Amino acid sequence: MTHDPVLCLASASPRRRDLLASIGVAVEVRPVDIDETPRPEEPARDYVVRLAREKALAGARLTPLPTLGSDTAVVRDGEILGKPANREQAAAMLRSLSGRCHEVLTGVAVTGPAGVLAACVTTRVFMREIQEAELAAYWASGEPADKAGGYAIQGLAAVFVEHIEGSHSAVVGLPLFETADLLARQGVPLWNLA
Ligand SMILES: Cc1cn([C@H]2C[C@H](O)[C@@H](COP(=O)(O)OP(=O)(O)OP(=O)(O)O)O2)c(=O)[nH]c1=O
């Protein structure tokens, strides 16, 4: 059975739609196009929250529904790694994450009767050492291309991740615990499963 949407999702990410569906939130999808350039010296936390808010506000202009925007950034030694543009960039990113810990920051913002509410979740990801042959094979899989930091913890790259401290769903693109709290505060019903 399909449900009427209770939330507008201002995102092109199928992962965010699937994560919201997993907690029983039916969405209307409205991808928005905003400038994702970090400001000079902008801390990663400020960056992901700013983008989440901008995406949510841009989406909210297109619908009467409460609207969610989100942004995920991979941060290594304070530097934000975006999505790799090509094989060389993807390999360089993963090489720089190999055998060490980095952070994934996800900002989420929801518009609604309470105004714009936002949260940011930081997760530490510990990767084992990655071999050169694995880098080539991983790029060939097609998985890294549209992912921040050039990997997907929910996909083939799971074999590189020893453990995490924080939120798995946040690394995939949306921290479900914090998102549920924001949705509740905006009066959006959860668990619409029947
Ligand atoms: C680190 C990591 C990122 N990602 C994804 C989450 C995000 O979709 C993407 C980061 O890019 P974002 O700019 O956060 O999102 P997006 O471009 O996919 O979608 P939109 O801006 O329209 O909302 O990387 C994974 O799927 N798995 C991972 O392990």
XYZ file of N, CA, C and O and ligand atoms in Angstrom:
805
model
N 0.849 -1.200 0.000
C 0.000 0.000 0.000
C 0.885 1.250 0.000
O 1.863 1.327 0.737
N 0.523 2.210 -0.856
C 1.309 3.444 -0.854
C 0.609 4.493 0.022
O -0.615 4.539 0.101
N 1.444 5.315 0.671
C 0.908 6.329 1.565
C 1.059 7.694 0.937
O 1.963 7.937 0.148
N 0.184 8.617 1.345
C 0.371 10.000 0.939
C 1.632 10.531 1.589
O 1.908 10.232 2.753
N 2.407 11.329 0.852
C 3.626 11.864 1.451
C 3.322 12.779 2.633
O 2.346 13.544 2.603
N 4.150 12.672 3.679
C 4.008 13.537 4.854
C 5.181 14.508 4.959
O 5.230 15.346 5.863
N 6.130 14.354 4.028
C 7.368 15.138 4.086
C 7.874 15.336 2.673
O 7.754 14.444 1.826
N 8.444 16.504 2.418
C 9.152 16.730 1.149
C 10.630 16.454 1.397
O 11.210 16.973 2.357
N 11.253 15.634 0.551
C 12.678 15.331 0.661
C 13.411 16.116 -0.423
O 13.301 15.801 -1.610
N 14.142 17.154 0.003
C 14.856 18.015 -0.952
C 16.210 17.386 -1.254
O 17.260 17.897 -0.852
N 16.183 16.262 -1.968
C 17.407 15.497 -2.197
C 17.243 14.571 -3.390
O 16.166 13.996 -3.591
N 18.338 14.396 -4.123
C 18.348 13.448 -5.230
C 18.861 12.084 -4.774
O 18.974 11.167 -5.582
N 19.169 11.964 -3.480
C 19.824 10.743 -3.000
C 18.806 9.627 -2.745
O 17.967 9.745 -1.848
N 18.901 8.521 -3.504
C 17.985 7.401 -3.242
C 18.203 6.807 -1.858
O 17.286 6.248 -1.256
N 19.415 6.979 -1.307
C 19.709 6.426 0.031
C 18.894 7.146 1.095
O 18.407 6.540 2.043
N 18.759 8.468 0.949
C 17.977 9.212 1.954
C 16.505 8.821 1.880
O 15.845 8.663 2.908
N 16.001 8.647 0.651
C 14.597 8.224 0.511
C 14.396 6.858 1.162
O 13.440 6.628 1.902
N 15.331 5.933 0.913
C 15.199 4.578 1.471
C 15.301 4.603 3.001
O 14.592 3.867 3.685
N 16.196 5.440 3.538
C 16.330 5.506 4.999
C 15.043 6.030 5.628
O 14.580 5.519 6.652
N 14.431 7.049 5.002
C 13.164 7.567 5.540
C 12.060 6.516 5.412
O 11.265 6.328 6.347
N 12.043 5.790 4.301
C 11.037 4.724 4.144
C 11.210 3.668 5.234
O 10.225 3.100 5.727
N 12.455 3.428 5.648
C 12.719 2.388 6.656
C 12.121 2.741 8.021
O 11.916 1.847 8.837
N 11.846 4.028 8.283
C 11.165 4.394 9.541
C 9.721 4.843 9.252
O 9.103 5.546 10.046
N 9.205 4.430 8.087
C 7.790 4.640 7.797
C 7.426 6.070 7.488
O 6.360 6.545 7.894
N 8.304 6.771 6.765
C 8.008 8.153 6.363
C 7.947 8.207 4.828
O 8.972 8.044 4.150
N 6.744 8.405 4.303
C 6.563 8.513 2.849
C 6.883 9.940 2.411
O 6.417 10.896 3.036
N 7.691 10.072 1.358
C 8.141 11.409 0.957
C 7.744 11.747 -0.476
O 7.540 10.873 -1.314
N 7.671 13.056 -0.697
C 7.608 13.610 -2.051
C 9.040 14.083 -2.331
O 9.592 14.839 -1.531
N 9.644 13.616 -3.431
C 11.055 13.933 -3.692
C 11.162 15.179 -4.565
O 10.561 15.250 -5.646
N 11.889 16.172 -4.079
C 12.120 17.420 -4.828
C 13.596 17.771 -4.765
O 14.009 18.567 -3.901
N 14.410 17.203 -5.668
C 15.839 17.547 -5.642
C 16.023 19.041 -5.875
O 15.267 19.655 -6.633
N 16.984 19.632 -5.204
C 17.273 21.056 -5.391
C 18.736 21.210 -5.764
O 19.563 20.355 -5.456
N 19.013 22.301 -6.425
C 20.379 22.535 -6.888
C 20.908 23.774 -6.177
O 20.455 24.877 -6.443
N 21.839 23.584 -5.255
C 22.409 24.741 -4.568
C 23.925 24.726 -4.753
O 24.506 23.696 -5.106
N 24.538 25.856 -4.505
C 25.997 25.954 -4.601
C 26.606 25.270 -3.368
O 26.338 25.684 -2.241
N 27.395 24.215 -3.591
C 27.940 23.449 -2.457
C 29.399 23.802 -2.168
O 30.106 23.056 -1.500
N 29.847 24.971 -2.643
C 31.230 25.379 -2.393
C 31.415 25.771 -0.929
O 30.672 26.625 -0.421
N 32.396 25.164 -0.232
C 32.644 25.604 1.147
C 33.170 27.036 1.164
O 33.873 27.465 0.245
N 32.811 27.778 2.231
C 33.353 29.133 2.385
C 34.781 29.027 2.909
O 35.123 28.047 3.587
N 35.602 30.043 2.653
C 36.978 29.991 3.165
C 36.981 29.813 4.681
O 36.224 30.496 5.381
N 37.775 28.876 5.152
C 37.946 28.624 6.606
C 36.670 28.135 7.295
O 36.605 28.098 8.521
N 35.653 27.766 6.515
C 34.402 27.329 7.143
C 34.581 25.970 7.810
O 34.960 24.996 7.149
N 34.304 25.859 9.123
C 34.417 24.548 9.770
C 33.435 23.551 9.136
O 32.333 23.937 8.715
N 33.825 22.281 9.092
C 33.007 21.256 8.415
C 31.605 21.179 9.012
O 30.620 20.998 8.291
N 31.535 21.327 10.329
C 30.228 21.249 10.993
C 29.298 22.371 10.505
O 28.125 22.146 10.192
N 29.843 23.590 10.433
C 29.045 24.725 9.946
C 28.633 24.494 8.497
O 27.519 24.822 8.087
N 29.575 23.928 7.723
C 29.336 23.694 6.291
C 28.156 22.742 6.079
O 27.223 23.049 5.334
N 28.169 21.574 6.744
C 27.094 20.595 6.478
C 25.741 21.096 6.998
O 24.702 20.841 6.367
N 25.755 21.835 8.098
C 24.476 22.366 8.609
C 23.966 23.465 7.679
O 22.768 23.539 7.366
N 24.870 24.311 7.209
C 24.453 25.381 6.279
C 23.834 24.763 5.020
O 22.756 25.189 4.566
N 24.503 23.762 4.446
C 23.964 23.152 3.225
C 22.638 22.441 3.479
O 21.715 22.514 2.656
N 22.538 21.753 4.608
C 21.273 21.071 4.933
C 20.143 22.101 5.013
O 19.053 21.899 4.461
N 20.419 23.218 5.668
C 19.395 24.268 5.806
C 19.039 24.859 4.435
O 17.859 25.075 4.128
N 20.063 25.127 3.612
C 19.795 25.720 2.291
C 18.977 24.767 1.420
O 18.074 25.187 0.694
N 19.313 23.468 1.478
C 18.546 22.488 0.686
C 17.097 22.437 1.182
O 16.153 22.434 0.385
N 16.917 22.398 2.511
C 15.562 22.317 3.064
C 14.751 23.561 2.674
O 13.587 23.454 2.257
N 15.366 24.737 2.776
C 14.637 25.979 2.466
C 14.316 26.068 0.979
O 13.226 26.513 0.598
N 15.243 25.614 0.128
C 14.976 25.634 -1.319
C 13.836 24.681 -1.653
O 12.955 24.993 -2.459
N 13.833 23.502 -1.028
C 12.754 22.541 -1.265
C 11.418 23.053 -0.754
O 10.374 22.845 -1.380
N 11.450 23.729 0.392
C 10.215 24.197 1.022
C 9.479 25.209 0.149
O 8.261 25.383 0.288
N 10.224 25.871 -0.751
C 9.577 26.841 -1.648
C 8.672 26.145 -2.667
O 7.846 26.785 -3.316
N 8.853 24.807 -2.828
C 8.143 24.074 -3.879
C 6.937 23.297 -3.370
O 6.271 22.600 -4.138
N 6.684 23.360 -2.062
C 5.659 22.490 -1.487
C 5.114 23.078 -0.186
O 5.841 23.797 0.507
N 3.886 22.734 0.161
C 3.381 23.130 1.485
C 3.844 22.178 2.598
O 3.659 22.475 3.782
N 4.435 21.032 2.251
C 4.819 20.035 3.269
C 6.060 20.467 4.038
O 6.912 21.198 3.501
N 6.227 19.998 5.284
C 7.520 20.130 5.940
C 8.593 19.523 5.025
O 8.322 18.549 4.308
N 9.781 20.104 5.038
C 10.795 19.711 4.054
C 12.127 19.427 4.717
O 12.572 20.173 5.587
N 12.766 18.319 4.271
C 14.047 17.895 4.847
C 15.181 18.069 3.836
O 15.063 17.687 2.672
N 16.278 18.653 4.300
C 17.507 18.729 3.516
C 18.640 18.141 4.334
O 18.613 18.162 5.562
N 19.645 17.604 3.660
C 20.737 16.968 4.389
C 22.019 17.068 3.582
O 21.991 17.197 2.351
N 23.136 17.019 4.283
C 24.414 17.012 3.579
C 25.433 16.179 4.361
O 25.522 16.280 5.577
N 26.193 15.372 3.628
C 27.199 14.495 4.231
C 28.579 14.874 3.714
O 28.769 15.009 2.508
N 29.520 15.041 4.634
C 30.898 15.355 4.222
C 31.867 14.405 4.920
O 31.700 14.078 6.101
N 32.851 13.959 4.172
C 33.936 13.152 4.738
C 35.088 14.105 5.050
O 35.491 14.901 4.198
N 35.575 14.030 6.290
C 36.571 14.998 6.754
C 37.813 14.252 7.235
O 37.732 13.387 8.111
N 38.967 14.582 6.629
C 40.223 13.966 7.038
C 41.188 15.070 7.433
O 41.473 15.964 6.637
N 41.630 15.050 8.687
C 42.530 16.088 9.202
C 41.951 17.485 8.953
O 42.666 18.402 8.530
N 40.666 17.641 9.158
C 40.028 18.951 9.022
C 39.700 19.339 7.599
O 39.041 20.353 7.360
N 40.119 18.525 6.629
C 39.859 18.867 5.217
C 38.634 18.114 4.709
O 38.499 16.900 4.931
N 37.727 18.852 4.045
C 36.520 18.227 3.505
C 36.841 17.564 2.174
O 37.378 18.203 1.256
N 36.537 16.262 2.071
C 36.716 15.545 0.799
C 35.351 15.464 0.122
O 34.409 14.947 0.701
N 35.258 15.950 -1.097
C 33.974 15.917 -1.807
C 33.780 14.588 -2.513
O 34.283 13.547 -2.075
N 33.031 14.642 -3.604
C 32.844 13.431 -4.414
C 33.957 13.378 -5.456
O 34.253 14.404 -6.075
N 34.581 12.231 -5.685
C 35.687 12.172 -6.643
C 35.207 12.391 -8.078
O 34.171 11.861 -8.473
N 35.973 13.200 -8.830
C 35.572 13.502 -10.210
C 36.064 12.442 -11.183
O 35.514 12.312 -12.284
N 37.090 11.697 -10.781
C 37.628 10.687 -11.693
C 38.368 9.604 -10.891
O 38.476 9.685 -9.671
N 38.900 8.624 -11.619
C 39.539 7.464 -10.983
C 40.725 7.884 -10.127
O 40.914 7.375 -9.014
N 41.513 8.843 -10.631
C 42.713 9.271 -9.896
C 42.321 9.919 -8.567
O 42.908 9.635 -7.526
N 41.326 10.796 -8.635
C 40.874 11.454 -7.394
C 40.308 10.435 -6.396
O 40.552 10.529 -5.195
N 39.550 9.486 -6.920
C 38.950 8.473 -6.036
C 40.055 7.671 -5.353
O 39.992 7.410 -4.141
N 41.062 7.281 -6.129
C 42.160 6.490 -5.556
C 42.919 7.316 -4.519
O 43.251 6.816 -3.437
N 43.171 8.590 -4.824
C 43.919 9.440 -3.892
C 43.133 9.612 -2.587
O 43.708 9.589 -1.491
N 41.816 9.785 -2.696
C 40.989 9.941 -1.486
C 41.066 8.699 -0.620
O 41.340 8.771 0.581
N 40.833 7.543 -1.227
C 40.821 6.311 -0.413
C 42.204 5.989 0.134
O 42.330 5.497 1.260
N 43.242 6.281 -0.646
C 44.615 6.088 -0.149
C 44.832 6.917 1.122
O 45.467 6.476 2.063
N 44.259 8.128 1.118
C 44.459 9.021 2.269
C 43.617 8.600 3.479
O 43.833 9.089 4.577
N 42.648 7.710 3.269
C 41.811 7.213 4.376
C 42.261 5.827 4.846
O 41.824 5.341 5.903
N 43.165 5.203 4.070
C 43.598 3.824 4.326
C 44.368 3.705 5.639
O 45.260 4.509 5.929
N 44.012 2.703 6.456
C 44.775 2.388 7.660
C 44.657 3.413 8.764
O 45.531 3.486 9.633
N 43.591 4.175 8.799
C 43.455 5.215 9.825
C 41.975 5.573 10.044
O 41.088 4.994 9.414
N 41.787 6.563 10.898
C 40.422 6.983 11.232
C 40.125 8.340 10.578
O 41.011 9.184 10.485
N 38.894 8.517 10.121
C 38.459 9.841 9.664
C 37.040 10.090 10.206
O 36.454 9.204 10.842
N 36.525 11.276 9.931
C 35.193 11.626 10.426
C 34.212 11.813 9.270
O 34.609 12.309 8.201
N 32.990 11.412 9.505
C 31.905 11.724 8.566
C 30.910 12.603 9.308
O 30.423 12.235 10.382
N 30.645 13.774 8.744
C 29.692 14.710 9.346
C 28.447 14.762 8.475
O 28.559 14.941 7.253
N 27.294 14.608 9.103
C 26.044 14.753 8.360
C 25.171 15.797 9.047
O 24.869 15.681 10.243
N 24.788 16.804 8.269
C 23.848 17.816 8.731
C 22.464 17.456 8.217
O 22.320 16.933 7.115
N 21.452 17.729 9.034
C 20.069 17.515 8.590
C 19.246 18.698 9.084
O 19.450 19.182 10.197
N 18.347 19.179 8.233
C 17.479 20.301 8.605
C 16.061 19.994 8.139
O 15.862 19.397 7.068
N 15.088 20.379 8.963
C 13.675 20.158 8.621
C 12.912 21.454 8.836
O 12.953 22.037 9.937
N 12.203 21.904 7.795
C 11.334 23.074 7.925
C 9.952 22.628 8.391
O 9.562 21.478 8.180
N 9.219 23.536 8.985
C 7.867 23.201 9.423
C 7.326 24.276 10.337
O 7.882 25.386 10.393
N 6.256 23.933 11.093
C 5.621 24.933 11.951
C 6.578 25.526 12.977
O 6.391 26.666 13.414
N 7.619 24.770 13.372
C 8.570 25.258 14.384
C 9.724 26.054 13.756
O 10.708 26.353 14.439
N 9.601 26.373 12.470
C 10.694 27.084 11.793
C 11.649 26.070 11.171
O 11.230 24.995 10.747
N 12.947 26.397 11.101
C 13.923 25.443 10.561
C 14.684 24.859 11.742
O 15.360 25.582 12.470
N 14.583 23.536 11.916
C 15.307 22.853 12.986
C 16.441 22.060 12.355
O 16.255 21.442 11.306
N 17.613 22.064 13.000
C 18.766 21.394 12.381
C 19.572 20.626 13.417
O 19.544 20.939 14.620
N 20.303 19.620 12.939
C 21.195 18.833 13.800
C 22.411 18.422 12.968
O 22.357 18.415 11.733
N 23.486 18.099 13.675
C 24.686 17.606 12.993
C 25.211 16.400 13.769
O 25.273 16.438 15.003
N 25.563 15.345 13.051
C 26.066 14.120 13.686
C 27.464 13.823 13.147
O 27.691 13.843 11.932
N 28.391 13.567 14.066
C 29.757 13.211 13.674
C 30.003 11.736 13.979
O 29.719 11.279 15.089
N 30.510 11.018 12.999
C 30.820 9.600 13.182
C 32.283 9.361 12.822
O 32.764 9.879 11.809
N 32.985 8.601 13.671
C 34.380 8.257 13.374
C 34.413 6.900 12.674
O 33.803 5.934 13.150
N 35.101 6.851 11.545
C 35.173 5.629 10.732
C 36.623 5.154 10.701
O 37.525 5.917 10.324
N 36.832 3.888 11.105
C 38.182 3.310 11.160
C 38.330 2.333 9.998
O 37.620 1.327 9.951
N 39.247 2.645 9.085
C 39.455 1.779 7.921
C 40.745 0.980 8.055
O 41.745 1.497 8.559
N 40.728 -0.242 7.574
C 41.955 -1.030 7.488
C 42.800 -0.511 6.326
O 42.336 0.336 5.547
N 44.003 -1.043 6.186
C 44.825 -0.640 5.036
C 44.211 -1.193 3.757
O 43.727 -2.322 3.718
N 44.214 -0.358 2.717
C 43.616 -0.751 1.433
C 44.736 -0.931 0.411
O 45.604 -0.059 0.270
N 44.720 -2.070 -0.286
C 45.777 -2.374 -1.261
C 45.518 -1.642 -2.583
O 44.365 -1.345 -2.924
N 46.590 -1.379 -3.338
C 46.464 -0.682 -4.632
C 45.525 -1.430 -5.577
O 44.708 -0.817 -6.264
N 45.630 -2.760 -5.601
C 44.771 -3.543 -6.511
C 43.299 -3.379 -6.115
O 42.414 -3.373 -6.988
N 43.043 -3.214 -4.822
C 41.662 -3.027 -4.362
C 41.119 -1.672 -4.821
O 39.937 -1.548 -5.155
N 41.986 -0.652 -4.830
C 41.554 0.684 -5.272
C 41.061 0.626 -6.711
O 40.012 1.188 -7.045
N 41.833 -0.057 -7.576
C 41.471 -0.151 -8.992
C 40.163 -0.925 -9.148
O 39.251 -0.505 -9.882
N 40.062 -2.045 -8.445
C 38.856 -2.881 -8.566
C 37.639 -2.128 -8.015
O 36.534 -2.218 -8.569
N 37.850 -1.362 -6.966
C 36.723 -0.645 -6.352
C 36.192 0.435 -7.288
O 34.983 0.583 -7.475
N 37.099 1.170 -7.922
C 36.657 2.191 -8.873
C 35.864 1.538 -10.014
O 34.807 2.036 -10.428
N 36.361 0.399 -10.494
C 35.706 -0.278 -11.619
C 34.281 -0.707 -11.258
O 33.439 -0.888 -12.151
N 33.982 -0.852 -9.973
C 32.635 -1.275 -9.572
C 31.597 -0.175 -9.820
O 30.392 -0.433 -9.832
N 32.070 1.082 -9.962
C 31.141 2.205 -10.171
C 30.595 2.791 -8.878
O 29.923 3.825 -8.890
N 30.880 2.150 -7.768
C 30.285 2.592 -6.495
C 30.787 3.945 -5.981
O 29.997 4.739 -5.443
N 32.102 4.260 -6.122
C 32.623 5.476 -5.468
C 32.134 6.787 -6.074
O 32.138 7.810 -5.383
N 31.693 6.790 -7.331
C 31.563 8.032 -8.090
C 30.683 9.097 -7.426
O 31.053 10.265 -7.384
N 29.526 8.734 -6.903
C 28.614 9.762 -6.380
C 28.620 9.807 -4.858
O 27.667 10.294 -4.243
N 29.710 9.320 -4.247
C 29.771 9.245 -2.788
C 30.826 10.201 -2.236
O 31.966 10.227 -2.727
N 30.450 10.935 -1.192
C 31.418 11.785 -0.496
C 32.563 10.912 0.001
O 32.333 9.826 0.534
N 33.798 11.360 -0.204
C 34.965 10.587 0.239
C 35.290 9.409 -0.668
O 36.294 8.729 -0.468
N 34.422 9.160 -1.665
C 34.711 8.116 -2.639
C 34.491 6.698 -2.149
O 35.064 5.745 -2.680
N 33.623 6.520 -1.153
C 33.294 5.145 -0.742
C 31.870 5.081 -0.207
O 31.285 6.113 0.132
N 31.343 3.859 -0.155
C 30.004 3.639 0.408
C 30.093 2.544 1.457
O 30.332 1.384 1.138
N 29.868 2.935 2.713
C 29.955 1.963 3.817
C 28.876 0.891 3.678
O 29.060 -0.246 4.135
N 27.756 1.257 3.027
C 26.643 0.311 2.894
C 26.838 -0.631 1.710
O 25.992 -1.489 1.453
N 27.945 -0.463 0.987
C 28.167 -1.253 -0.221
C 29.442 -2.075 -0.129
O 29.805 -2.595 0.937
N 30.154 -2.144 -1.246
C 31.364 -2.978 -1.317
C 32.429 -2.509 -0.335
O 33.230 -3.300 0.151
N 32.442 -1.205 -0.040
C 33.475 -0.653 0.851
C 33.295 -1.082 2.299
O 34.147 -0.793 3.144
N 32.209 -1.792 2.596
C 32.031 -2.327 3.963
C 33.245 -3.178 4.358
O 33.593 -3.233 5.541
N 33.885 -3.798 3.387
C 35.024 -4.682 3.722
C 36.249 -3.873 4.158
O 37.197 -4.440 4.706
N 36.266 -2.566 3.926
C 37.397 -1.726 4.347
C 37.197 -1.191 5.779
O 38.137 -0.667 6.374
N 35.960 -1.237 6.276
C 35.626 -0.541 7.539
C 35.707 -1.507 8.724
O 34.880 -2.418 8.852
N 36.718 -1.304 9.579
C 36.881 -2.171 10.762
C 35.761 -1.931 11.760
O 35.119 -2.844 12.233
N 35.546 -0.661 12.104
C 34.435 -0.322 12.976
C 34.154 1.174 12.886
O 34.962 1.924 12.303
N 33.011 1.575 13.459
C 32.686 2.997 13.514
C 32.318 3.366 14.945
O 31.928 2.502 15.733
N 32.460 4.636 15.255
C 31.932 5.177 16.511
C 30.945 6.266 16.113
O 31.359 7.316 15.594
N 29.664 5.999 16.320
C 28.669 6.990 15.931
C 27.473 6.337 15.274
O 27.004 5.296 15.731
N 27.021 6.926 14.171
C 25.761 6.518 13.547
C 26.005 5.978 12.141
O 26.477 6.703 11.262
N 25.642 4.695 11.922
C 25.801 4.100 10.590
C 24.905 4.814 9.579
O 25.349 5.145 8.468
N 23.657 5.084 9.957
C 22.744 5.729 9.002
C 23.242 7.124 8.621
O 23.047 7.577 7.485
N 23.925 7.812 9.554
C 24.458 9.143 9.229
C 25.537 9.044 8.157
O 25.627 9.903 7.273
N 26.363 7.991 8.208
C 27.412 7.828 7.194
C 26.772 7.569 5.833
O 27.207 8.087 4.805
N 25.683 6.796 5.832
C 24.987 6.508 4.567
C 24.286 7.756 4.030
O 24.071 7.879 2.821
N 23.953 8.720 4.895
C 23.374 9.963 4.383
C 22.332 10.637 5.252
O 21.954 11.774 4.983
N 21.837 9.937 6.317
C 20.813 10.565 7.150
C 20.800 9.919 8.540
O 20.487 8.732 8.663
N 21.120 10.673 9.588
C 21.115 10.085 10.933
C 19.687 9.866 11.414
O 18.970 10.825 11.719
N 19.259 8.601 11.481
C 17.830 8.334 11.699
C 17.352 8.746 13.082
O 16.227 9.223 13.227
N 18.188 8.551 14.106
C 17.745 8.918 15.459
C 17.468 10.422 15.533
O 16.385 10.861 15.931
N 18.420 11.224 15.108
C 18.269 12.683 15.182
C 17.187 13.162 14.212
O 16.445 14.114 14.509
N 17.081 12.517 13.059
C 16.052 12.894 12.086
C 14.657 12.658 12.665
O 13.762 13.505 12.532
N 14.476 11.516 13.321
C 13.168 11.216 13.922
C 12.803 12.284 14.950
O 11.638 12.704 15.042
N 13.788 12.735 15.699
C 13.525 13.776 16.701
C 13.085 15.084 16.017
O 12.100 15.713 16.429
N 13.799 15.478 14.957
C 13.429 16.718 14.255
C 12.030 16.596 13.647
O 11.226 17.541 13.713
N 11.738 15.432 13.056
C 10.419 15.242 12.433
C 9.310 15.317 13.485
O 8.278 15.961 13.271
N 9.550 14.686 14.628
C 8.537 14.719 15.699
C 8.287 16.156 16.140
O 7.133 16.559 16.370
N 9.379 16.932 16.235
C 9.219 18.323 16.686
C 8.500 19.188 15.650
O 8.014 20.267 15.967
N 8.452 18.717 14.403
C 7.697 19.450 13.368
C 6.315 18.836 13.129
O 5.614 19.210 12.187
N 5.956 17.849 13.957
C 4.628 17.243 13.826
C 4.488 16.262 12.676
O 3.367 15.944 12.263
N 5.616 15.757 12.150
C 5.554 14.792 11.045
C 5.406 13.386 11.632
O 6.222 12.976 12.456
N 4.374 12.635 11.220
C 4.166 11.305 11.798
C 5.194 10.284 11.289
O 5.538 10.271 10.112
N 5.660 9.422 12.207
C 6.582 8.335 11.863
C 5.795 7.020 11.830
O 4.634 6.979 12.190
N 6.476 5.953 11.413
C 5.935 4.589 11.492
C 4.594 4.472 10.770
O 3.684 3.807 11.238
N 4.494 5.121 9.637
C 3.274 5.026 8.852
C 3.392 3.770 7.980
O 3.693 3.843 6.805
N 3.186 2.598 8.609
C 3.604 1.341 7.990
C 2.463 0.506 7.433
O 2.694 -0.386 6.623
N 1.251 0.745 7.893
C 0.148 -0.175 7.547
C -0.154 -0.199 6.055
O 0.134 0.748 5.356
C 30.695 8.252 3.190
C 29.462 7.835 2.442
C 28.726 8.737 1.681
N 27.598 8.331 1.023
C 26.770 9.283 0.244
C 25.730 9.993 1.099
C 25.345 11.154 0.215
O 24.282 10.750 -0.652
C 26.602 11.410 -0.587
C 27.169 12.724 -0.172
O 26.645 13.751 -0.963
P 25.576 14.835 -0.494
O 25.946 16.114 -1.187
O 25.425 14.833 0.991
O 24.190 14.292 -1.074
P 23.758 13.924 -2.554
O 24.465 14.764 -3.562
O 23.869 12.414 -2.713
O 22.216 14.264 -2.540
P 21.493 15.702 -2.304
O 22.515 16.789 -2.224
O 20.572 15.852 -3.476
O 20.748 15.503 -1.006
O 27.504 10.331 -0.303
C 27.173 7.017 1.082
O 26.156 6.646 0.473
N 27.884 6.114 1.813
C 29.007 6.453 2.513
O 29.614 5.584 3.184
